[in-house]
Short mmCIF file of C-alpha atoms in Angstrom, two decimals:
data_model
loop_
_atom_site.label_atom_id
_atom_site.label_comp_id
_atom_site.label_asym_id
_atom_site.label_seq_id
_atom_site.Cartn_x
_atom_site.Cartn_y
_atom_site.Cartn_z
CA UNK A 1215 48.88 213.93 267.24
CA UNK A 1216 49.54 213.03 270.87
CA UNK A 1217 47.73 209.89 272.05
CA UNK A 1218 45.89 211.62 274.87
CA UNK A 1219 44.62 214.32 272.51
CA UNK A 1220 43.62 211.61 270.07
CA UNK A 1221 41.59 209.78 272.74
CA UNK A 1222 40.02 213.02 273.89
CA UNK A 1223 39.10 213.97 270.29
CA UNK A 1224 37.47 210.59 269.78
CA UNK A 1225 35.58 210.93 273.03
CA UNK A 1226 34.26 214.31 271.91
CA UNK A 1227 33.15 213.22 268.40
CA UNK A 1228 29.37 213.23 268.09
CA UNK A 1229 27.39 210.65 266.06
CA UNK A 1230 27.82 211.50 262.41
CA UNK A 1231 25.20 209.26 260.90
CA UNK A 1232 22.67 206.69 261.95
CA UNK A 1233 24.45 204.01 259.89
CA UNK A 1234 27.86 204.81 261.38
CA UNK A 1235 27.49 204.68 265.18
CA UNK A 1236 30.59 205.71 267.12
CA UNK A 1237 32.48 202.99 269.00
CA UNK A 1238 34.38 203.51 272.22
CA UNK A 1239 38.10 203.44 271.26
CA UNK A 1240 39.42 202.19 274.65
CA UNK A 1241 41.06 198.74 274.77
CA UNK A 1242 42.04 198.66 278.50
CA UNK A 1243 40.14 200.46 281.21
CA UNK A 1244 41.23 200.72 284.88
CA UNK A 1245 38.98 201.13 287.86
CA UNK A 1246 40.24 203.09 290.88
CA UNK A 1247 38.04 202.90 293.96
CA UNK A 1248 39.92 205.80 295.54
CA UNK A 1249 39.76 204.23 299.01
CA UNK A 1250 42.59 201.87 298.10
CA UNK A 1251 44.87 204.91 298.25
CA UNK A 1252 44.64 205.07 302.02
CA UNK A 1253 43.72 201.47 302.87
CA UNK A 1254 46.72 199.95 301.04
CA UNK A 1255 50.44 200.35 301.82
CA UNK A 1256 52.08 201.51 298.60
CA UNK A 1257 55.10 203.41 297.33
CA UNK A 1258 53.12 206.63 297.80
CA UNK A 1259 51.19 205.83 300.99
CA UNK A 1260 52.45 204.64 304.38
CA UNK A 1261 50.07 202.81 306.80
CA UNK A 1262 47.54 205.12 308.46
CA UNK A 1263 48.68 208.16 306.53
CA UNK A 1264 45.81 210.56 305.62
CA UNK A 1265 44.92 211.35 302.01
CA UNK A 1266 46.78 213.93 299.99
CA UNK A 1267 46.07 214.89 296.40
CA UNK A 1268 49.50 213.76 295.39
CA UNK A 1269 48.51 210.22 296.28
CA UNK A 1270 45.61 210.32 293.83
CA UNK A 1271 47.97 211.57 291.14
CA UNK A 1272 50.44 208.79 291.85
CA UNK A 1273 47.65 206.20 291.51
CA UNK A 1274 47.03 207.54 288.01
CA UNK A 1275 50.73 207.79 287.11
CA UNK A 1276 51.44 204.13 287.96
CA UNK A 1277 49.26 202.85 285.15
CA UNK A 1278 50.19 205.48 282.54
CA UNK A 1279 51.05 203.90 279.25
CA UNK A 1280 49.21 200.66 280.16
CA UNK A 1281 45.58 201.77 280.22
CA UNK A 1282 43.48 203.95 277.95
CA UNK A 1283 40.76 205.07 280.34
CA UNK A 1284 40.75 205.56 284.09
CA UNK A 1285 37.50 205.10 286.06
CA UNK A 1286 37.51 206.85 289.45
CA UNK A 1287 34.91 205.85 292.04
CA UNK A 1288 34.61 208.91 294.29
CA UNK A 1289 33.62 207.16 297.51
CA UNK A 1290 30.54 205.05 297.80
CA UNK A 1291 28.28 206.98 295.47
CA UNK A 1292 26.08 208.15 298.34
CA UNK A 1293 27.74 211.33 299.65
CA UNK A 1294 29.50 213.49 296.99
CA UNK A 1295 33.30 213.59 297.25
CA UNK A 1296 33.39 216.90 295.40
CA UNK A 1297 32.18 220.41 296.19
CA UNK A 1298 28.42 219.84 296.10
CA UNK A 1299 25.08 221.60 296.39
CA UNK A 1300 23.21 218.28 296.30
CA UNK A 1301 24.47 217.48 299.79
CA UNK A 1302 25.75 220.23 302.07
CA UNK A 1303 28.87 218.50 303.27
CA UNK A 1304 29.44 220.68 306.35
CA UNK A 1305 25.89 220.08 307.51
CA UNK A 1306 26.14 216.39 306.68
CA UNK A 1307 29.28 215.72 308.68
CA UNK A 1308 27.98 217.76 311.62
CA UNK A 1309 25.04 215.34 311.69
CA UNK A 1310 27.46 212.38 311.37
CA UNK A 1311 29.39 213.63 314.39
CA UNK A 1312 26.19 214.07 316.44
CA UNK A 1313 24.64 210.68 315.50
CA UNK A 1314 27.70 208.42 315.26
CA UNK A 1315 30.49 210.33 317.03
CA UNK A 1316 32.67 210.07 313.94
CA UNK A 1317 34.77 212.69 312.20
CA UNK A 1318 35.04 212.91 308.41
CA UNK A 1319 37.27 210.45 306.64
CA UNK A 1320 40.42 212.00 305.11
CA UNK A 1321 38.91 212.15 301.58
CA UNK A 1322 35.88 214.06 302.74
CA UNK A 1323 38.04 216.32 304.95
CA UNK A 1324 40.06 217.18 301.85
CA UNK A 1325 36.89 218.38 300.14
CA UNK A 1326 35.70 220.18 303.27
CA UNK A 1327 39.03 222.03 303.29
CA UNK A 1328 38.37 223.29 299.78
CA UNK A 1329 39.91 220.49 297.72
CA UNK A 1330 38.30 218.98 294.57
CA UNK A 1331 39.11 215.31 294.06
CA UNK A 1332 37.25 215.04 290.80
CA UNK A 1333 38.95 218.03 289.18
CA UNK A 1334 42.40 216.87 290.29
CA UNK A 1335 41.61 213.46 288.81
CA UNK A 1336 40.50 214.83 285.46
CA UNK A 1337 43.53 217.11 285.14
CA UNK A 1338 45.97 214.35 285.96
CA UNK A 1339 44.35 211.89 283.57
CA UNK A 1340 44.61 214.44 280.78
CA UNK A 1341 48.26 215.02 281.60
CA UNK A 1342 48.95 211.23 281.50
CA UNK A 1343 46.99 210.35 278.36
CA UNK A 1344 44.11 208.59 280.06
CA UNK A 1345 40.44 209.30 279.40
CA UNK A 1346 38.81 210.46 282.67
CA UNK A 1347 35.61 208.65 283.70
CA UNK A 1348 33.72 208.82 286.93
CA UNK A 1349 32.26 205.47 288.04
CA UNK A 1350 29.32 206.01 290.36
CA UNK A 1351 28.04 203.23 292.61
CA UNK A 1352 24.29 202.98 292.18
CA UNK A 1353 23.30 201.29 295.47
CA UNK A 1354 26.28 200.66 297.72
CA UNK A 1355 25.85 198.62 300.88
CA UNK A 1356 29.09 199.24 302.78
CA UNK A 1357 28.60 200.18 306.46
CA UNK A 1358 24.80 200.42 306.20
CA UNK A 1359 24.49 197.82 308.97
CA UNK A 1360 25.51 200.67 311.29
CA UNK A 1361 22.74 203.11 310.21
CA UNK A 1362 20.86 202.73 313.48
CA UNK A 1363 23.46 203.10 316.25
CA UNK A 1364 23.57 200.18 318.75
CA UNK A 1365 25.71 199.80 321.89
CA UNK A 1366 29.15 198.50 320.99
CA UNK A 1367 28.99 199.56 317.31
CA UNK A 1368 32.23 200.81 315.80
CA UNK A 1369 31.26 202.17 312.36
CA UNK A 1370 34.46 204.10 311.75
CA UNK A 1371 34.80 207.30 309.73
CA UNK A 1372 33.58 205.66 306.55
CA UNK A 1373 30.03 205.82 307.89
CA UNK A 1374 30.04 209.42 306.68
CA UNK A 1375 30.39 208.19 303.09
CA UNK A 1376 27.62 205.60 303.49
CA UNK A 1377 24.56 207.16 305.06
CA UNK A 1378 22.74 210.48 304.91
CA UNK A 1379 20.14 211.99 307.19
CA UNK A 1380 17.43 211.26 304.59
CA UNK A 1381 18.46 207.67 304.39
CA UNK A 1382 18.46 207.27 308.20
CA UNK A 1383 15.04 208.93 308.55
CA UNK A 1384 13.31 206.89 305.79
CA UNK A 1385 13.76 203.18 306.53
CA UNK A 1386 10.61 202.46 304.49
CA UNK A 1387 12.68 203.01 301.34
CA UNK A 1388 15.09 200.23 302.11
CA UNK A 1389 14.84 196.80 300.51
CA UNK A 1390 14.41 195.01 303.84
CA UNK A 1391 13.90 197.45 306.74
CA UNK A 1392 15.07 196.08 310.07
CA UNK A 1393 17.62 193.67 308.67
CA UNK A 1394 21.10 193.66 310.14
CA UNK A 1395 22.79 192.97 306.81
CA UNK A 1396 24.10 195.89 304.83
CA UNK A 1397 23.07 194.21 301.56
CA UNK A 1398 19.43 194.19 302.69
CA UNK A 1399 19.52 197.86 303.75
CA UNK A 1400 20.22 199.37 300.30
CA UNK A 1401 17.53 201.52 298.73
CA UNK A 1402 14.46 200.32 296.85
CA UNK A 1403 14.76 201.60 293.30
CA UNK A 1404 11.05 201.12 292.69
CA UNK A 1405 10.67 204.42 294.60
CA UNK A 1406 11.02 207.46 292.26
CA UNK A 1407 12.62 209.58 295.03
CA UNK A 1408 15.47 207.01 295.34
CA UNK A 1409 16.28 207.28 291.65
CA UNK A 1410 15.93 211.09 291.72
CA UNK A 1411 18.62 211.36 294.41
CA UNK A 1412 21.10 209.51 292.18
CA UNK A 1413 20.13 211.54 289.16
CA UNK A 1414 20.79 214.74 291.10
CA UNK A 1415 24.40 213.65 291.83
CA UNK A 1416 24.94 212.71 288.17
CA UNK A 1417 23.40 216.02 287.02
CA UNK A 1418 25.85 217.94 289.23
CA UNK A 1419 28.82 215.94 287.87
CA UNK A 1420 27.78 216.53 284.29
CA UNK A 1421 27.27 220.25 284.86
CA UNK A 1422 30.46 220.97 286.77
CA UNK A 1423 33.09 218.71 285.18
CA UNK A 1424 34.41 218.07 281.66
CA UNK A 1425 34.32 214.25 282.00
CA UNK A 1426 35.21 212.01 279.11
CA UNK A 1427 32.57 209.60 280.33
CA UNK A 1428 30.49 208.14 283.18
CA UNK A 1429 30.05 204.58 284.40
CA UNK A 1430 26.91 203.47 286.22
CA UNK A 1431 28.07 200.73 288.56
CA UNK A 1432 25.08 198.44 289.02
CA UNK A 1433 27.09 195.79 290.87
CA UNK A 1434 27.56 197.81 294.02
CA UNK A 1435 25.35 196.13 295.21
CA UNK A 1436 23.31 193.34 293.58
CA UNK A 1437 20.04 194.53 295.00
CA UNK A 1438 17.60 197.20 293.64
CA UNK A 1439 14.05 195.85 294.05
CA UNK A 1440 12.01 193.88 296.52
CA UNK A 1441 11.06 190.35 295.44
CA UNK A 1442 7.48 191.31 294.67
CA UNK A 1443 8.49 193.94 292.10
CA UNK A 1444 7.55 192.57 288.62
CA UNK A 1445 10.23 192.21 285.99
CA UNK A 1446 8.46 194.64 283.62
CA UNK A 1447 8.57 197.37 286.30
CA UNK A 1448 12.22 196.69 287.10
CA UNK A 1449 13.17 196.99 283.46
CA UNK A 1450 11.09 200.07 282.92
CA UNK A 1451 12.65 201.84 285.92
CA UNK A 1452 16.20 201.02 284.92
CA UNK A 1453 15.82 201.75 281.24
CA UNK A 1454 14.17 205.10 281.97
CA UNK A 1455 16.97 205.93 284.45
CA UNK A 1456 19.71 205.17 281.88
CA UNK A 1457 17.87 207.14 279.22
CA UNK A 1458 17.73 210.18 281.48
CA UNK A 1459 21.44 209.85 282.27
CA UNK A 1460 22.17 209.71 278.57
CA UNK A 1461 20.32 212.96 278.03
CA UNK A 1462 22.24 214.60 280.82
CA UNK A 1463 25.56 213.55 279.40
CA UNK A 1464 24.77 214.73 275.91
CA UNK A 1465 25.93 212.95 272.74
CA UNK A 1466 29.61 213.67 273.17
CA UNK A 1467 30.36 211.83 276.44
CA UNK A 1468 30.77 208.09 276.81
CA UNK A 1469 28.16 206.21 278.90
CA UNK A 1470 29.17 202.84 280.41
CA UNK A 1471 27.35 200.41 282.67
CA UNK A 1472 29.00 197.81 284.96
CA UNK A 1473 26.73 194.73 284.84
CA UNK A 1474 26.80 191.03 285.71
CA UNK A 1475 28.59 188.70 283.35
CA UNK A 1476 25.80 186.16 283.88
CA UNK A 1477 22.61 186.43 281.83
CA UNK A 1478 20.42 184.98 284.54
CA UNK A 1479 21.48 187.76 286.90
CA UNK A 1480 20.39 190.61 284.66
CA UNK A 1481 16.64 190.30 285.29
CA UNK A 1482 17.24 190.44 289.06
CA UNK A 1483 18.59 193.95 288.55
CA UNK A 1484 16.09 194.92 285.84
CA UNK A 1485 18.81 195.33 283.22
CA UNK A 1486 17.57 194.79 279.66
CA UNK A 1487 20.90 195.25 277.87
CA UNK A 1488 19.40 195.47 274.41
CA UNK A 1489 17.05 198.22 275.54
CA UNK A 1490 19.86 200.05 277.37
CA UNK A 1491 22.04 200.08 274.28
CA UNK A 1492 19.10 201.38 272.27
CA UNK A 1493 18.75 204.28 274.72
CA UNK A 1494 22.37 205.29 274.15
CA UNK A 1495 24.53 203.12 276.34
CA UNK A 1496 27.96 203.09 274.65
CA UNK A 1497 29.94 200.65 276.81
CA UNK A 1498 29.06 197.52 278.76
CA UNK A 1499 31.48 196.36 281.43
CA UNK A 1500 30.63 192.69 282.26
CA UNK A 1501 31.84 191.58 285.68
CA UNK A 1502 31.83 188.75 288.16
CA UNK A 1503 31.63 191.51 290.84
CA UNK A 1504 34.78 190.72 292.79
CA UNK A 1505 36.66 187.91 291.10
CA UNK A 1506 38.47 187.02 287.88
CA UNK A 1507 36.50 184.13 286.44
CA UNK A 1508 36.41 182.00 283.30
CA UNK A 1509 32.83 180.81 283.77
CA UNK A 1510 30.54 183.48 282.23
CA UNK A 1511 28.04 184.26 279.52
CA UNK A 1512 30.09 186.63 277.45
CA UNK A 1513 29.06 185.10 274.09
CA UNK A 1514 25.38 185.59 274.89
CA UNK A 1515 25.95 189.09 276.30
CA UNK A 1516 27.83 190.01 273.11
CA UNK A 1517 24.64 189.30 271.14
CA UNK A 1518 22.61 191.45 273.53
CA UNK A 1519 24.94 194.44 273.21
CA UNK A 1520 25.48 194.85 269.46
CA UNK A 1521 26.30 198.46 268.76
CA UNK A 1522 28.09 199.00 272.11
CA UNK A 1523 31.68 198.26 273.11
CA UNK A 1524 31.83 195.21 275.41
CA UNK A 1525 34.44 194.82 278.14
CA UNK A 1526 35.27 191.98 280.49
CA UNK A 1527 36.45 192.70 284.01
CA UNK A 1528 39.55 191.16 285.61
CA UNK A 1529 40.13 191.38 289.32
CA UNK A 1530 42.99 190.82 291.78
CA UNK A 1531 41.64 187.56 293.05
CA UNK A 1532 40.14 184.28 291.82
CA UNK A 1533 38.97 182.90 295.12
CA UNK A 1534 38.60 184.13 298.72
CA UNK A 1535 38.68 182.23 301.98
CA UNK A 1536 36.76 182.62 305.24
CA UNK A 1537 37.01 185.66 307.41
CA UNK A 1538 39.69 185.52 310.06
CA UNK A 1539 37.88 188.08 312.25
CA UNK A 1540 34.89 190.38 312.07
CA UNK A 1541 34.92 193.42 309.85
CA UNK A 1542 35.84 194.39 306.25
CA UNK A 1543 38.92 193.17 304.34
CA UNK A 1544 39.58 190.38 306.83
CA UNK A 1545 39.76 187.28 304.61
CA UNK A 1546 42.58 185.57 302.78
CA UNK A 1547 42.38 185.27 299.05
CA UNK A 1548 44.11 183.59 296.14
CA UNK A 1549 45.66 186.24 293.98
CA UNK A 1550 45.26 186.20 290.21
CA UNK A 1551 48.57 185.41 288.52
CA UNK A 1552 49.80 186.78 285.17
CA UNK A 1553 48.70 183.49 283.54
CA UNK A 1554 45.23 183.66 285.15
CA UNK A 1555 44.80 187.22 283.90
CA UNK A 1556 46.09 186.64 280.42
CA UNK A 1557 44.22 183.38 279.86
CA UNK A 1558 40.98 185.00 281.09
CA UNK A 1559 41.48 187.94 278.76
CA UNK A 1560 42.23 185.56 275.88
CA UNK A 1561 38.96 183.74 276.48
CA UNK A 1562 37.02 186.97 276.71
CA UNK A 1563 38.38 188.18 273.34
CA UNK A 1564 37.55 184.83 271.81
CA UNK A 1565 33.98 185.23 272.96
CA UNK A 1566 33.55 188.65 271.47
CA UNK A 1567 34.64 191.45 273.80
CA UNK A 1568 36.25 194.64 272.55
CA UNK A 1569 38.48 195.22 275.55
CA UNK A 1570 39.43 194.43 279.13
CA UNK A 1571 38.76 196.30 282.37
CA UNK A 1572 40.61 196.00 285.68
CA UNK A 1573 38.91 196.15 289.10
CA UNK A 1574 40.41 196.26 292.60
CA UNK A 1575 43.84 195.78 291.01
CA UNK A 1576 45.61 197.76 293.76
CA UNK A 1577 44.57 195.24 296.39
CA UNK A 1578 47.52 192.95 295.80
CA UNK A 1579 49.05 195.40 298.28
CA UNK A 1580 48.96 195.09 302.05
CA UNK A 1581 45.62 196.15 303.41
CA UNK A 1582 42.95 195.06 305.92
CA UNK A 1583 43.28 193.23 309.19
CA UNK A 1584 43.94 189.75 310.59
CA UNK A 1585 46.71 187.21 310.54
CA UNK A 1586 47.27 184.61 307.86
CA UNK A 1587 45.82 186.61 304.94
CA UNK A 1588 48.84 185.85 302.75
CA UNK A 1589 51.84 187.49 301.21
CA UNK A 1590 51.23 190.99 299.86
CA UNK A 1591 53.20 192.97 297.33
CA UNK A 1592 53.07 195.30 294.40
CA UNK A 1593 50.40 194.50 291.76
CA UNK A 1594 51.66 192.87 288.57
CA UNK A 1595 51.41 196.08 286.54
CA UNK A 1596 53.73 194.51 283.94
CA UNK A 1597 50.85 192.10 283.06
CA UNK A 1598 48.64 194.98 281.81
CA UNK A 1599 50.28 195.86 278.53
CA UNK A 1600 49.58 192.50 276.88
CA UNK A 1601 45.88 192.83 277.63
CA UNK A 1602 45.39 195.08 274.59
CA UNK A 1603 46.77 192.47 272.12
CA UNK A 1604 44.38 189.54 271.51
CA UNK A 1605 46.74 187.90 268.97
CA UNK A 1606 49.65 187.92 271.43
CA UNK A 1607 47.52 186.56 274.26
CA UNK A 1608 46.41 183.67 272.01
CA UNK A 1609 50.04 182.50 271.73
CA UNK A 1610 50.82 182.52 275.45
CA UNK A 1611 50.82 179.60 277.87
CA UNK A 1612 47.31 179.09 279.27
CA UNK A 1613 46.10 178.55 282.84
CA UNK A 1614 42.44 177.64 282.99
CA UNK A 1615 40.65 177.32 286.31
CA UNK A 1616 37.34 176.73 288.08
CA UNK A 1617 37.19 178.45 291.45
CA UNK A 1618 34.58 179.34 294.07
CA UNK A 1619 32.96 182.75 293.77
CA UNK A 1620 30.00 184.56 295.24
CA UNK A 1621 26.64 183.42 293.99
CA UNK A 1622 25.11 186.49 292.45
CA UNK A 1623 21.38 186.93 292.93
CA UNK A 1624 19.62 185.29 290.04
CA UNK A 1625 22.78 183.47 288.93
CA UNK A 1626 23.44 179.72 288.98
CA UNK A 1627 25.48 178.31 291.94
CA UNK A 1628 29.24 178.30 291.39
CA UNK A 1629 30.55 174.97 290.05
CA UNK A 1630 32.73 174.54 293.12
CA UNK A 1631 32.90 173.68 295.96
CA UNK A 1632 31.39 170.34 294.93
CA UNK A 1633 30.72 167.38 297.26
CA UNK A 1634 32.11 164.14 295.87
CA UNK A 1635 30.77 160.78 297.01
CA UNK A 1636 32.77 157.57 296.37
CA UNK A 1637 31.62 155.85 293.19
CA UNK A 1638 29.66 158.85 291.88
CA UNK A 1639 31.28 160.69 288.89
CA UNK A 1640 31.40 164.48 289.01
CA UNK A 1641 31.72 166.59 285.88
CA UNK A 1642 33.50 169.92 285.54
CA UNK A 1643 33.24 171.97 282.32
CA UNK A 1644 35.87 174.27 280.85
CA UNK A 1645 35.31 176.72 278.04
CA UNK A 1646 38.65 176.66 276.19
CA UNK A 1647 39.83 179.04 273.48
CA UNK A 1648 42.48 177.86 270.92
CA UNK A 1649 44.10 175.29 273.22
CA UNK A 1650 47.42 173.92 271.94
CA UNK A 1651 49.70 171.16 273.17
CA UNK A 1652 49.50 168.64 275.99
CA UNK A 1653 47.99 169.70 279.28
CA UNK A 1654 47.86 168.76 282.95
CA UNK A 1655 44.68 169.03 285.02
CA UNK A 1656 44.46 169.09 288.83
CA UNK A 1657 41.74 168.92 291.43
CA UNK A 1658 42.08 170.39 294.92
CA UNK A 1659 40.11 168.86 297.79
CA UNK A 1660 39.16 170.14 301.22
CA UNK A 1661 41.09 167.39 303.01
CA UNK A 1662 44.01 165.03 302.61
CA UNK A 1663 43.47 162.47 299.83
CA UNK A 1664 46.11 160.07 301.04
CA UNK A 1665 44.93 156.50 300.58
CA UNK A 1666 42.02 157.36 298.28
CA UNK A 1667 41.80 156.18 294.68
CA UNK A 1668 40.63 158.39 291.79
CA UNK A 1669 40.07 158.14 288.06
CA UNK A 1670 39.36 160.76 285.43
CA UNK A 1671 38.17 161.18 281.86
CA UNK A 1672 38.41 164.18 279.57
CA UNK A 1673 35.84 164.55 276.82
CA UNK A 1674 35.01 160.87 277.43
CA UNK A 1675 38.55 159.53 277.20
CA UNK A 1676 40.40 158.01 280.11
CA UNK A 1677 43.35 159.94 281.47
CA UNK A 1678 46.63 158.77 282.88
CA UNK A 1679 47.34 159.95 286.42
CA UNK A 1680 50.55 161.76 287.27
CA UNK A 1681 52.28 162.27 290.63
CA UNK A 1682 53.25 165.80 289.55
CA UNK A 1683 50.81 168.05 291.46
CA UNK A 1684 53.08 171.10 291.48
CA UNK A 1685 52.01 174.57 290.52
CA UNK A 1686 52.31 174.84 286.70
CA UNK A 1687 53.45 178.46 286.76
CA UNK A 1688 55.35 180.71 289.12
CA UNK A 1689 53.25 182.09 291.96
CA UNK A 1690 54.34 185.46 293.38
CA UNK A 1691 51.61 185.59 296.03
CA UNK A 1692 51.39 182.10 297.58
CA UNK A 1693 48.07 182.29 299.43
CA UNK A 1694 45.47 179.51 299.63
CA UNK A 1695 47.60 177.08 297.65
CA UNK A 1696 46.89 173.44 298.28
CA UNK A 1697 49.16 171.03 300.04
CA UNK A 1698 50.40 168.19 297.82
CA UNK A 1699 48.34 165.63 299.67
CA UNK A 1700 45.14 167.61 298.85
CA UNK A 1701 45.72 167.33 295.13
CA UNK A 1702 45.29 164.83 292.32
CA UNK A 1703 46.51 165.32 288.76
CA UNK A 1704 46.24 163.80 285.30
CA UNK A 1705 47.83 164.41 281.87
CA UNK A 1706 45.70 165.35 278.90
CA UNK A 1707 47.02 164.60 275.42
CA UNK A 1708 46.69 167.52 273.00
CA UNK A 1709 44.30 165.62 270.70
CA UNK A 1710 41.62 165.52 273.42
CA UNK A 1711 41.47 169.30 273.75
CA UNK A 1712 38.97 171.24 271.67
CA UNK A 1713 37.67 174.72 271.12
CA UNK A 1714 34.71 175.58 273.36
CA UNK A 1715 33.18 173.22 275.88
CA UNK A 1716 35.44 170.52 277.38
CA UNK A 1717 34.42 168.18 280.15
CA UNK A 1718 36.51 166.70 282.93
CA UNK A 1719 34.85 163.86 284.79
CA UNK A 1720 36.38 162.59 288.04
CA UNK A 1721 35.39 159.64 290.14
CA UNK A 1722 36.54 158.82 293.66
CA UNK A 1723 36.91 155.05 293.66
CA UNK A 1724 37.67 154.72 297.37
CA UNK A 1725 38.33 156.78 300.47
CA UNK A 1726 36.35 159.25 302.58
CA UNK A 1727 33.92 161.60 300.91
CA UNK A 1728 35.27 165.08 300.27
CA UNK A 1729 34.62 168.31 298.39
CA UNK A 1730 36.46 169.54 295.37
CA UNK A 1731 37.36 173.20 295.97
CA UNK A 1732 39.34 174.12 292.86
CA UNK A 1733 40.15 172.70 289.45
CA UNK A 1734 42.84 173.93 287.07
CA UNK A 1735 44.22 173.00 283.65
CA UNK A 1736 47.53 174.23 282.33
CA UNK A 1737 48.99 174.29 278.81
CA UNK A 1738 52.35 175.57 277.61
CA UNK A 1739 54.34 174.90 280.77
CA UNK A 1740 52.52 171.83 282.06
CA UNK A 1741 54.99 169.12 283.03
#
């Protein structure tokens, strides 16, 4: 039996017995935000070239054989990017032209011209042996800061994907009306009409397309309720919503939710994972929203999601810098290397996940605006195949890291950046899985450390310093790497490493106060 038919058959198998619940068979899933197709320079897209259906097909083809399921995000989840009766697209874009002076983006124009992005996506996935999922953003914030036109605003054509007439005319349904931040201007899910609009889009997708599954992306964005909304009401609203979606899909389609990988962030969104699985959620995609991270609560989330397949999301970056100008996609970022990706996947498997998901993977490619954003290039697609093999990953060299991220609402602050005062020890914790061999650990500061003195212990034992502060593995995308004078390094004997929690404690003995921005620990090729 051909693999694609096997996957499709599994996806169409109903529950056979209460004591034998089905389990999603996918090991590696790939998220495609669609907009990368025209925002990135790639082998199938030149800069500023408008969308063509062949570009969508090429974005599916390039991961064929490496992923089991392909998750397409058709736009921002606000305006349908398919022939729709929920939103009259001709009427909508006439209003956009009148209010904002903008024409349709090239994806929407494709649909207005009679094209069907979702159907082309499904057909190509089936031809390439990938299960076809639609991933729908539940409360996207992009471009909402432009909802009320102001002199000098330049919203661009993407405004047509972001706002509707109803949204513009009902500011009372926003989380924080009057704010100038897009993240404050998303909709308040305590309002039944808000949830009903999203359900209408999902109902149309379920009725018109033979999807293998649907993902509810609750991380675009991290805001659904006003602060005064009680936790019980949040959970009741979200659980009822997921239950209704489950009924729309029927028993044969897979239902996935993209959720925070931090337990303390779940209540902020009203996500009771145990209750959601009980209502029929098949797959849980745990994510740090934008980054690959190794600091997460996967072990605890595994216990909350028994009966569902659990995935951990890897992204194209581990750390972003400050904006170089106003706008979107205008910051430098440190790309995730093969070793970052594989070590993070290895840890996730060790903490109980069933598979790995990829998010924003296309954005290694040239995109965005501004100087100094780093070297761009083709994504490391060759790194994907190993993600399905936990045993092989466990034998590879390991690159552990602690990097800055975004503080998700309800989550603890990131462990770095961390201010360090002379004479005061600072502790950094690693969660290691099956570490083997000697290691080298480095800290990166926000300034030159020339002339300062440092000491370090690992799991309570003093470490010997080394002058070797070089990168432990090859770096294909050298962006935001430290200068040698901003680094300190120590060697760790193999006998100090242990499974699970490990603690590095560093003390600045002398020199100017600084902040530690990044910490990494390498095994296998550490020198």
